[in-house]
Amino acid sequence: MSPRATIHDVAAAAGVSVATVSKAVNGRYGISAATTARVLDVVQQLGYESSLVASSMRSRRTSVIGILVADFEPFSAEILKGVGVALQDSGYDLLAYSGSRQRETNGWERRSLSRLSGTLIDGAIMVTPTVDTTSTEIPVVAIDPHTGRADLPTVESDSFGGALQATRYLIELGHRRIGFLGGRPDLRSATLREAGYRQALTDAGIPFNPALVRVGLYKRETAKGPAASLLGMTDRPTAVFAANDLSAIAIIQVAAEIGLEVPGDISVIGFDDIPEASQMNPALTTIRQPMKRLGATAAGMLVSLLNGDTLPQNHIRLPTGLVRRATTGPPSTANRE
């Protein structure tokens, strides 16, 4: 591997001073157009890249947007795709960052923002934050926000409406004993999805039964235990609404392990419509939220803030929709109440 070209290499090859190279690279006045063109030609030939940190120290801008995620799981991966597409013609580069959380599971965003802001990134998008980060040195937009104060600009899907539609669909299929496998209680989406589930039961005249509710924390590995508890009940539910697709997949895996058929013995519906949902056998019925659009919308809001614009809306909620697939059906005759 050849050594990385330095600013001194560029200056020597172009026959100019280091200061002249700096002016040409950073678009400053004081040198002729011909000299600028010659220097930039050498820059391209040598593959020279100015130090991002050094540039930021001079200009206080890096032209980099950070996206902070707790984990690179399917939801955040789809968000990342949307952000990337939205930033293609913006002049901003994208830095995806997942901070170490070995010592603390909550609040890692504060430490990460402190580390990155001002020297590496100009603004940040936080996906499913673990804390309510209200005071920051740089503009921040949150996707799937925390339940705390909503001082930050936020983008989220219609979790309440989606959960209402999911539970109503199960009721329309004939289910009355419907379980709920919830998400992270600290996220607004989780509380709204449980609220939508409860509202659908109330609207149908079905009493809410707390014995049919478990918390899966939005992860497949943390959802399997609660799923097993729910399906292992003597009078188990005939259908389960899971607060996200990973939890729904955990339910289906547990059902297979204990000999239950989906949807013959139990119907399952998720929330997200991650790519894996349509690839499963049977394919997962779910509530689709526009994950890439969430990312693109957050990116647009952040760029506006970096440009000094006032946002027309500080909090944006995007619609969701039911996707009917093969994991839901009417309750079996034996399970009908």
CSV table of C-alpha atoms in Angstrom, one decimal:
chain,number,residue,atom,x,y,z
A,1,MET,CA,0.0,0.0,0.0
A,2,SER,CA,1.5,3.4,-1.0
A,3,PRO,CA,1.8,6.1,1.6
A,4,ARG,CA,-1.0,8.5,1.9
A,5,ALA,CA,-0.3,11.8,0.1
A,6,THR,CA,0.3,14.8,2.3
A,7,ILE,CA,-0.2,18.5,1.7
A,8,HIS,CA,3.6,18.8,1.4
A,9,ASP,CA,3.5,16.3,-1.5
A,10,VAL,CA,0.9,18.3,-3.3
A,11,ALA,CA,2.8,21.5,-2.8
A,12,ALA,CA,6.0,20.0,-4.1
A,13,ALA,CA,4.3,18.5,-7.2
A,14,ALA,CA,2.4,21.7,-8.0
A,15,GLY,CA,5.4,23.9,-7.4
A,16,VAL,CA,3.6,26.1,-4.8
A,17,SER,CA,3.6,26.7,-1.1
A,18,VAL,CA,1.7,24.7,1.5
A,19,ALA,CA,-0.4,27.8,2.2
A,20,THR,CA,-1.3,28.0,-1.5
A,21,VAL,CA,-2.5,24.4,-1.5
A,22,SER,CA,-4.6,25.1,1.6
A,23,LYS,CA,-6.2,28.1,-0.1
A,24,ALA,CA,-7.0,26.1,-3.2
A,25,VAL,CA,-8.4,23.1,-1.4
A,26,ASN,CA,-10.6,25.2,0.9
A,27,GLY,CA,-11.7,27.6,-1.9
A,28,ARG,CA,-10.2,30.7,-0.4
A,29,TYR,CA,-9.3,33.9,-2.1
A,30,GLY,CA,-5.8,35.1,-2.8
A,31,ILE,CA,-4.6,32.8,-5.7
A,32,SER,CA,-5.3,32.8,-9.4
A,33,ALA,CA,-7.8,30.5,-11.1
A,34,ALA,CA,-5.0,28.9,-13.0
A,35,THR,CA,-3.0,28.1,-9.8
A,36,THR,CA,-6.1,26.8,-8.2
A,37,ALA,CA,-6.8,24.5,-11.2
A,38,ARG,CA,-3.2,23.3,-11.2
A,39,VAL,CA,-3.3,22.5,-7.5
A,40,LEU,CA,-6.6,20.7,-7.7
A,41,ASP,CA,-5.3,18.7,-10.6
A,42,VAL,CA,-2.4,17.5,-8.5
A,43,VAL,CA,-4.7,16.8,-5.6
A,44,GLN,CA,-6.8,14.5,-7.8
A,45,GLN,CA,-3.7,12.8,-9.3
A,46,LEU,CA,-2.2,12.1,-5.8
A,47,GLY,CA,-5.5,11.3,-4.2
A,48,TYR,CA,-4.9,13.8,-1.4
A,49,GLU,CA,-7.6,14.4,1.1
A,50,SER,CA,-7.4,17.2,3.7
A,51,SER,CA,-7.8,16.2,7.3
A,52,LEU,CA,-11.4,16.3,8.3
A,53,VAL,CA,-10.5,17.3,11.9
A,54,ALA,CA,-8.1,20.0,10.8
A,55,SER,CA,-10.7,21.4,8.4
A,56,SER,CA,-13.3,21.5,11.1
A,57,MET,CA,-11.0,23.3,13.4
A,58,ARG,CA,-10.6,26.1,10.8
A,59,SER,CA,-14.1,26.4,9.6
A,60,ARG,CA,-16.1,24.8,12.5
A,61,ARG,CA,-17.9,22.8,9.8
A,62,THR,CA,-17.1,19.2,8.6
A,63,SER,CA,-19.9,18.7,6.1
A,64,VAL,CA,-20.6,15.4,7.8
A,65,ILE,CA,-23.9,14.2,9.3
A,66,GLY,CA,-23.9,11.5,11.9
A,67,ILE,CA,-26.5,8.9,12.4
A,68,LEU,CA,-26.4,7.3,15.9
A,69,VAL,CA,-27.9,3.9,16.4
A,70,ALA,CA,-28.0,1.6,19.4
A,71,ASP,CA,-27.5,-1.5,17.1
A,72,PHE,CA,-27.3,-2.1,13.4
A,73,GLU,CA,-30.5,-4.2,13.3
A,74,PRO,CA,-33.1,-4.4,10.5
A,75,PHE,CA,-35.0,-1.3,11.5
A,76,SER,CA,-32.0,1.0,11.8
A,77,ALA,CA,-30.5,-0.5,8.6
A,78,GLU,CA,-33.6,0.6,6.7
A,79,ILE,CA,-33.5,4.0,8.3
A,80,LEU,CA,-29.9,4.3,7.3
A,81,LYS,CA,-30.7,3.6,3.7
A,82,GLY,CA,-33.3,6.3,3.6
A,83,VAL,CA,-30.9,8.9,5.1
A,84,GLY,CA,-28.2,7.9,2.6
A,85,VAL,CA,-30.5,8.4,-0.4
A,86,ALA,CA,-31.7,11.8,1.0
A,87,LEU,CA,-28.2,13.1,1.4
A,88,GLN,CA,-26.8,12.1,-2.0
A,89,ASP,CA,-27.1,15.6,-3.5
A,90,SER,CA,-26.9,17.5,-0.2
A,91,GLY,CA,-23.1,18.1,-0.1
A,92,TYR,CA,-23.0,16.2,3.3
A,93,ASP,CA,-21.2,12.9,3.9
A,94,LEU,CA,-22.8,10.4,6.3
A,95,LEU,CA,-21.2,8.8,9.3
A,96,ALA,CA,-23.0,5.8,10.9
A,97,TYR,CA,-22.1,5.4,14.5
A,98,SER,CA,-22.9,2.9,17.3
A,99,GLY,CA,-21.3,3.8,20.6
A,100,SER,CA,-19.9,1.3,23.0
A,101,ARG,CA,-22.5,0.5,25.7
A,102,GLN,CA,-20.6,-2.1,27.7
A,103,ARG,CA,-20.7,0.0,30.9
A,104,GLU,CA,-24.0,1.8,30.5
A,105,THR,CA,-27.0,0.7,28.5
A,106,ASN,CA,-28.8,4.1,28.8
A,107,GLY,CA,-27.4,7.5,27.9
A,108,TRP,CA,-24.7,6.4,25.5
A,109,GLU,CA,-26.0,9.1,23.1
A,110,ARG,CA,-24.8,11.9,25.3
A,111,ARG,CA,-21.3,10.6,25.4
A,112,SER,CA,-21.3,9.9,21.7
A,113,LEU,CA,-22.6,13.4,20.8
A,114,SER,CA,-20.0,15.0,23.0
A,115,ARG,CA,-17.3,13.0,21.3
A,116,LEU,CA,-18.4,13.6,17.7
A,117,SER,CA,-19.9,17.1,17.7
A,118,GLY,CA,-17.8,20.0,16.6
A,119,THR,CA,-14.9,18.0,15.3
A,120,LEU,CA,-16.4,15.1,13.2
A,121,ILE,CA,-20.1,15.9,12.6
A,122,ASP,CA,-22.2,19.1,12.1
A,123,GLY,CA,-25.5,17.5,13.1
A,124,ALA,CA,-26.9,14.1,14.2
A,125,ILE,CA,-29.8,11.8,13.7
A,126,MET,CA,-30.6,9.6,16.7
A,127,VAL,CA,-32.5,6.4,16.1
A,128,THR,CA,-34.6,5.0,19.0
A,129,PRO,CA,-32.6,7.0,21.6
A,130,THR,CA,-32.3,5.6,25.1
A,131,VAL,CA,-32.5,9.1,26.8
A,132,ASP,CA,-34.2,12.4,26.2
A,133,THR,CA,-31.3,14.4,24.9
A,134,THR,CA,-32.5,18.0,25.0
A,135,SER,CA,-29.3,20.1,25.3
A,136,THR,CA,-26.8,19.6,22.5
A,137,GLU,CA,-24.0,21.6,20.8
A,138,ILE,CA,-25.2,20.6,17.3
A,139,PRO,CA,-28.6,20.2,15.7
A,140,VAL,CA,-30.2,16.8,16.4
A,141,VAL,CA,-33.3,15.1,15.0
A,142,ALA,CA,-34.7,12.0,16.7
A,143,ILE,CA,-36.4,9.1,15.0
A,144,ASP,CA,-38.7,7.0,17.1
A,145,PRO,CA,-38.3,9.3,20.0
A,146,HIS,CA,-38.0,8.8,23.7
A,147,THR,CA,-41.0,9.2,26.0
A,148,GLY,CA,-39.5,12.2,27.7
A,149,ARG,CA,-39.8,15.9,26.9
A,150,ALA,CA,-40.1,16.5,23.1
A,151,ASP,CA,-37.8,19.4,22.8
A,152,LEU,CA,-35.9,17.9,19.9
A,153,PRO,CA,-37.3,17.7,16.4
A,154,THR,CA,-38.7,14.2,15.9
A,155,VAL,CA,-39.9,11.9,13.2
A,156,GLU,CA,-42.0,8.8,13.9
A,157,SER,CA,-44.7,6.6,12.4
A,158,ASP,CA,-48.3,6.4,13.5
A,159,SER,CA,-47.8,3.8,16.1
A,160,PHE,CA,-51.2,4.2,17.7
A,161,GLY,CA,-53.1,4.1,14.4
A,162,GLY,CA,-51.0,1.1,13.2
A,163,ALA,CA,-51.6,-0.9,16.4
A,164,LEU,CA,-55.3,0.0,16.3
A,165,GLN,CA,-55.5,-1.4,12.8
A,166,ALA,CA,-53.5,-4.5,13.6
A,167,THR,CA,-55.7,-5.4,16.6
A,168,ARG,CA,-58.9,-4.6,14.7
A,169,TYR,CA,-57.8,-6.9,11.9
A,170,LEU,CA,-57.4,-9.8,14.4
A,171,ILE,CA,-60.8,-9.0,15.9
A,172,GLU,CA,-62.4,-9.0,12.4
A,173,LEU,CA,-60.9,-12.5,11.9
A,174,GLY,CA,-62.8,-13.7,14.9
A,175,HIS,CA,-60.2,-13.5,17.7
A,176,ARG,CA,-61.2,-12.4,21.1
A,177,ARG,CA,-58.3,-13.6,23.3
A,178,ILE,CA,-55.5,-11.5,21.8
A,179,GLY,CA,-52.1,-11.2,23.4
A,180,PHE,CA,-49.7,-8.3,23.1
A,181,LEU,CA,-45.9,-8.5,23.1
A,182,GLY,CA,-44.7,-4.9,23.8
A,183,GLY,CA,-41.5,-3.0,23.0
A,184,ARG,CA,-39.2,-0.8,24.9
A,185,PRO,CA,-41.3,1.1,27.5
A,186,ASP,CA,-39.0,4.1,27.3
A,187,LEU,CA,-39.9,4.8,23.6
A,188,ARG,CA,-43.0,6.6,22.6
A,189,SER,CA,-43.7,4.1,19.9
A,190,ALA,CA,-44.0,1.3,22.5
A,191,THR,CA,-46.5,3.1,24.7
A,192,LEU,CA,-48.6,4.2,21.7
A,193,ARG,CA,-48.7,0.7,20.2
A,194,GLU,CA,-50.0,-0.7,23.5
A,195,ALA,CA,-52.5,2.2,23.7
A,196,GLY,CA,-53.7,1.3,20.2
A,197,TYR,CA,-54.1,-2.4,21.1
A,198,ARG,CA,-56.1,-1.5,24.2
A,199,GLN,CA,-58.3,1.0,22.3
A,200,ALA,CA,-59.2,-1.6,19.7
A,201,LEU,CA,-60.2,-4.0,22.4
A,202,THR,CA,-62.4,-1.3,24.1
A,203,ASP,CA,-64.0,-0.4,20.8
A,204,ALA,CA,-65.0,-4.1,20.3
A,205,GLY,CA,-66.3,-4.5,23.8
A,206,ILE,CA,-63.4,-6.9,24.7
A,207,PRO,CA,-62.2,-6.4,28.3
A,208,PHE,CA,-58.4,-5.7,28.6
A,209,ASN,CA,-56.6,-8.6,30.3
A,210,PRO,CA,-53.2,-7.7,31.6
A,211,ALA,CA,-52.4,-11.4,31.8
A,212,LEU,CA,-52.1,-11.4,28.0
A,213,VAL,CA,-49.4,-8.7,27.9
A,214,ARG,CA,-45.7,-9.2,27.9
A,215,VAL,CA,-42.7,-7.0,27.2
A,216,GLY,CA,-40.2,-8.1,24.6
A,217,LEU,CA,-38.0,-4.9,24.3
A,218,TYR,CA,-38.1,-4.9,20.5
A,219,LYS,CA,-35.3,-7.5,20.2
A,220,ARG,CA,-35.6,-11.1,19.1
A,221,GLU,CA,-33.4,-12.5,21.8
A,222,THR,CA,-35.2,-10.6,24.6
A,223,ALA,CA,-38.6,-11.4,23.2
A,224,LYS,CA,-38.3,-15.2,23.1
A,225,GLY,CA,-38.7,-15.6,26.9
A,226,PRO,CA,-41.9,-13.5,27.1
A,227,ALA,CA,-43.2,-15.1,24.0
A,228,ALA,CA,-42.7,-18.6,25.6
A,229,SER,CA,-44.5,-17.4,28.7
A,230,LEU,CA,-47.4,-16.1,26.6
A,231,LEU,CA,-47.7,-19.2,24.5
A,232,GLY,CA,-47.2,-21.5,27.5
A,233,MET,CA,-50.4,-20.3,29.3
A,234,THR,CA,-53.0,-22.9,29.9
A,235,ASP,CA,-55.6,-20.6,28.3
A,236,ARG,CA,-53.2,-19.1,25.8
A,237,PRO,CA,-54.2,-16.4,23.3
A,238,THR,CA,-55.5,-17.4,19.9
A,239,ALA,CA,-53.6,-14.4,18.3
A,240,VAL,CA,-50.8,-12.1,19.3
A,241,PHE,CA,-50.0,-8.6,18.2
A,242,ALA,CA,-46.2,-8.0,18.5
A,243,ALA,CA,-44.9,-4.4,18.7
A,244,ASN,CA,-42.3,-5.1,16.1
A,245,ASP,CA,-41.4,-7.7,13.5
A,246,LEU,CA,-38.4,-9.1,15.4
A,247,SER,CA,-40.7,-9.8,18.4
A,248,ALA,CA,-43.3,-11.4,16.0
A,249,ILE,CA,-40.6,-13.6,14.5
A,250,ALA,CA,-39.6,-14.7,18.1
A,251,ILE,CA,-43.2,-15.7,18.7
A,252,ILE,CA,-43.3,-17.8,15.5
A,253,GLN,CA,-40.0,-19.5,16.5
A,254,VAL,CA,-41.3,-20.3,20.0
A,255,ALA,CA,-44.5,-21.6,18.5
A,256,ALA,CA,-42.6,-24.0,16.2
A,257,GLU,CA,-40.5,-25.2,19.2
A,258,ILE,CA,-43.5,-26.1,21.2
A,259,GLY,CA,-45.4,-27.7,18.3
A,260,LEU,CA,-47.9,-24.9,17.5
A,261,GLU,CA,-48.9,-24.1,13.9
A,262,VAL,CA,-49.0,-20.5,12.6
A,263,PRO,CA,-51.7,-19.5,11.9
A,264,GLY,CA,-53.6,-22.7,12.6
A,265,ASP,CA,-53.1,-22.7,16.3
A,266,ILE,CA,-52.1,-19.1,16.8
A,267,SER,CA,-52.2,-16.0,14.5
A,268,VAL,CA,-49.3,-13.5,14.7
A,269,ILE,CA,-49.0,-10.0,13.4
A,270,GLY,CA,-46.0,-7.7,13.7
A,271,PHE,CA,-45.1,-4.0,13.1
A,272,ASP,CA,-42.4,-2.6,10.8
A,273,ASP,CA,-42.3,-4.7,7.6
A,274,ILE,CA,-38.6,-5.3,7.7
A,275,PRO,CA,-37.3,-7.3,4.7
A,276,GLU,CA,-37.2,-10.5,6.6
A,277,ALA,CA,-41.0,-10.3,7.2
A,278,SER,CA,-41.9,-11.1,3.6
A,279,GLN,CA,-39.1,-13.7,3.3
A,280,MET,CA,-40.3,-15.9,6.1
A,281,ASN,CA,-42.3,-19.1,5.6
A,282,PRO,CA,-45.0,-18.4,6.4
A,283,ALA,CA,-44.7,-14.7,5.4
A,284,LEU,CA,-45.4,-12.4,8.3
A,285,THR,CA,-48.6,-10.3,8.4
A,286,THR,CA,-47.5,-6.9,9.7
A,287,ILE,CA,-48.1,-3.2,9.9
A,288,ARG,CA,-45.8,-1.4,7.5
A,289,GLN,CA,-44.1,1.8,8.6
A,290,PRO,CA,-42.1,3.8,6.0
A,291,MET,CA,-38.7,3.2,7.5
A,292,LYS,CA,-36.7,4.6,4.6
A,293,ARG,CA,-39.0,7.6,4.5
A,294,LEU,CA,-38.5,8.1,8.2
A,295,GLY,CA,-34.7,8.4,7.5
A,296,ALA,CA,-35.2,10.6,4.5
A,297,THR,CA,-37.5,13.0,6.4
A,298,ALA,CA,-35.1,13.2,9.4
A,299,ALA,CA,-32.2,14.0,7.0
A,300,GLY,CA,-34.2,16.7,5.3
A,301,MET,CA,-35.1,18.3,8.6
A,302,LEU,CA,-31.5,18.2,9.8
A,303,VAL,CA,-30.2,19.8,6.6
A,304,SER,CA,-32.7,22.6,7.0
A,305,LEU,CA,-31.6,23.2,10.5
A,306,LEU,CA,-27.9,23.3,9.4
A,307,ASN,CA,-28.8,25.8,6.8
A,308,GLY,CA,-30.3,28.0,9.4
A,309,ASP,CA,-33.9,27.5,8.4
A,310,THR,CA,-36.9,27.3,10.7
A,311,LEU,CA,-38.7,24.0,10.5
A,312,PRO,CA,-42.4,24.3,9.4
A,313,GLN,CA,-43.1,21.3,11.7
A,314,ASN,CA,-41.0,20.2,14.7
A,315,HIS,CA,-42.7,16.8,15.0
A,316,ILE,CA,-43.7,14.7,12.0
A,317,ARG,CA,-45.8,11.6,12.1
A,318,LEU,CA,-45.9,9.3,9.0
A,319,PRO,CA,-48.8,7.0,8.2
A,320,THR,CA,-48.7,3.2,8.5
A,321,GLY,CA,-50.7,0.4,6.7
A,322,LEU,CA,-51.7,-3.2,7.1
A,323,VAL,CA,-49.9,-5.8,5.0
A,324,ARG,CA,-51.9,-9.1,5.0
A,325,ARG,CA,-49.7,-12.2,4.6
A,326,ALA,CA,-49.8,-15.8,5.8
A,327,THR,CA,-49.4,-15.7,9.6
A,328,THR,CA,-53.0,-14.6,10.4
A,329,GLY,CA,-56.3,-16.4,10.0
A,330,PRO,CA,-59.5,-17.1,11.9
A,331,PRO,CA,-59.2,-19.0,15.2
A,332,SER,CA,-59.6,-22.7,14.9
A,333,THR,CA,-62.9,-24.2,15.9
A,334,ALA,CA,-61.3,-25.6,19.1
A,335,ASN,CA,-60.1,-22.2,20.1
A,336,ARG,CA,-63.3,-20.2,19.4
A,337,GLU,CA,-64.9,-18.8,22.5
